[in-house]
Amino acid sequence: MFMPEHAHNKEHAILDAAEHEFLTKGFDGARTTSIARAAGVTHAMLHYYFRTKEKIFERILDEKMRLMGESVLTAFGTPGLPLSERLRQGIENHFDLIAANADLPRFVVNEVFSRPERYEAMRQRIRRIMEPLLAGLQHDLDEAAARGEMDSVDALMLLLDIISLNVFPFLAYPVLEPLLGDLAGDKARFLALRRAENVEIIRKRLQKTPQR
Amino acid sequence: MFMPEHAHNKEHAILDAAEHEFLTKGFDGARTTSIARAAGVTHAMLHYYFRTKEKIFERILDEKMRLMGESVLTAFGTPGLPLSERLRQGIENHFDLIAANADLPRFVVNEVFSRPERYEAMRQRIRRIMEPLLAGLQHDLDEAAARGEMDSVDALMLLLDIISLNVFPFLAYPVLEPLLGDLAGDKARFLALRRAENVEIIRKRLQKTPQR
DNA sequence: ATTATCTATAGATCTATAGATAATGC
DNA sequence: ATTATCTATAGATCTATAGATAATGC
């Protein structure tokens, strides 16, 4: 028989359908019957492959949390560049990764940030990823500050500035759109402007205040 | 009989309980039975006063959307101040209003930003509030830029910077906490630092780049 | 033999309402 | 008379599973 790359056609179809259902409706709003229908399988198949709704959800959530965490890491990971350049690329890469998964932030806020029972998994993941990143970044920031090239800042605060600025527009876009004036409808152009703004504001944040 | 200020003890108790239930669990996760139990009334009373779960929810959502919109307006509304001072106060006021309703952003993101069927109400509200505010702000920014006091910026971009920076930390706080190091557990101090950082980054954003 | 699939249904909730009864305000 | 409250239950979902049947791989 003709075997596609992914083992288990149906298992894969279920996961795809589940991803869409959970991302758009959240765990509570998602229906296993809808997932089965969208995947083109009988409802009983979901339980055959995954036993429970919860277990399917965990599969999806896990992958999304990993993606979210790694978006930060891969974005800022490029070594061997001057700090200001590394930050600029980091902001742009991070922004682009979010843009490529524009419904991800909302999903994570919905399903993780608002569920104490799911904090722990996310916290550990974040700690493992961010602590080394922060330590390295702080070191480089301090050096640049000592050389008088940059304002002295706390690495966590700087990274939180960046993530706030990069993520929030994607959360709020639907209600932002009517304010865009001539940009309304042209999401790509708005996002390009936003990306540039985020680079610029961070650049100026690090700029040394001129002495008077 | 002793009449409390709010007409209908029970109606009010139901609304209070509903607010908590909907804010913590969202519409889909909320249970009318839980609301009734928390309000100390029989389940049938909910339907007597509000007919449906949807209608109770609308009451809560409406109030929260209003609060969210007005937090921006009242924060930046103080007139008769120099622009830089007005912005500083605006950022601080807005931050404080969010801090006083720390679960509000998550609720709005959950229930409005992710539900196309609820965009429209929010959009109109935002438009009515933000358009005059943006127009006035842009005017003042342009004047200051013309006088050479400030960098020239787009008012919407600036306001989006501010709102992103002010709101996001409240969304993400639960998973941010383990990264705070010596600040962990001392939420108030972290928030105070964050508030100051947001004022500072916007101040620098508006600072004229020194000519070289 | 094992794995995959289907039909049918159990069992658990959850929202909503019907209908009776008690309290309240003219 | 009207308003408030309760008990009991209808009706609609939804998740999960039992048990039969078909397909697959040694």
Coordinates of C-alpha atoms (C1' of nucleotides) in Angstrom, one line a residue, chain A residues 8 10 42 45 48-49, chain C residues 3-8:
Chain A
H8 CA -0.8 6.8 10.4
K10 CA -5.6 9.2 10.5
T42 CA -15.3 8.5 13.4
M45 CA -11.0 6.9 16.6
Y48 CA -8.5 4.7 20.0
Y49 CA -5.4 6.8 19.2
Chain C
dT3 C1' -4.2 -3.3 14.5
dA4 C1' -7.7 -0.3 12.7
dT5 C1' -12.4 1.0 12.2
dC6 C1' -17.4 1.3 12.9
dT7 C1' -22.0 1.4 15.4
dA8 C1' -24.4 2.0 19.3

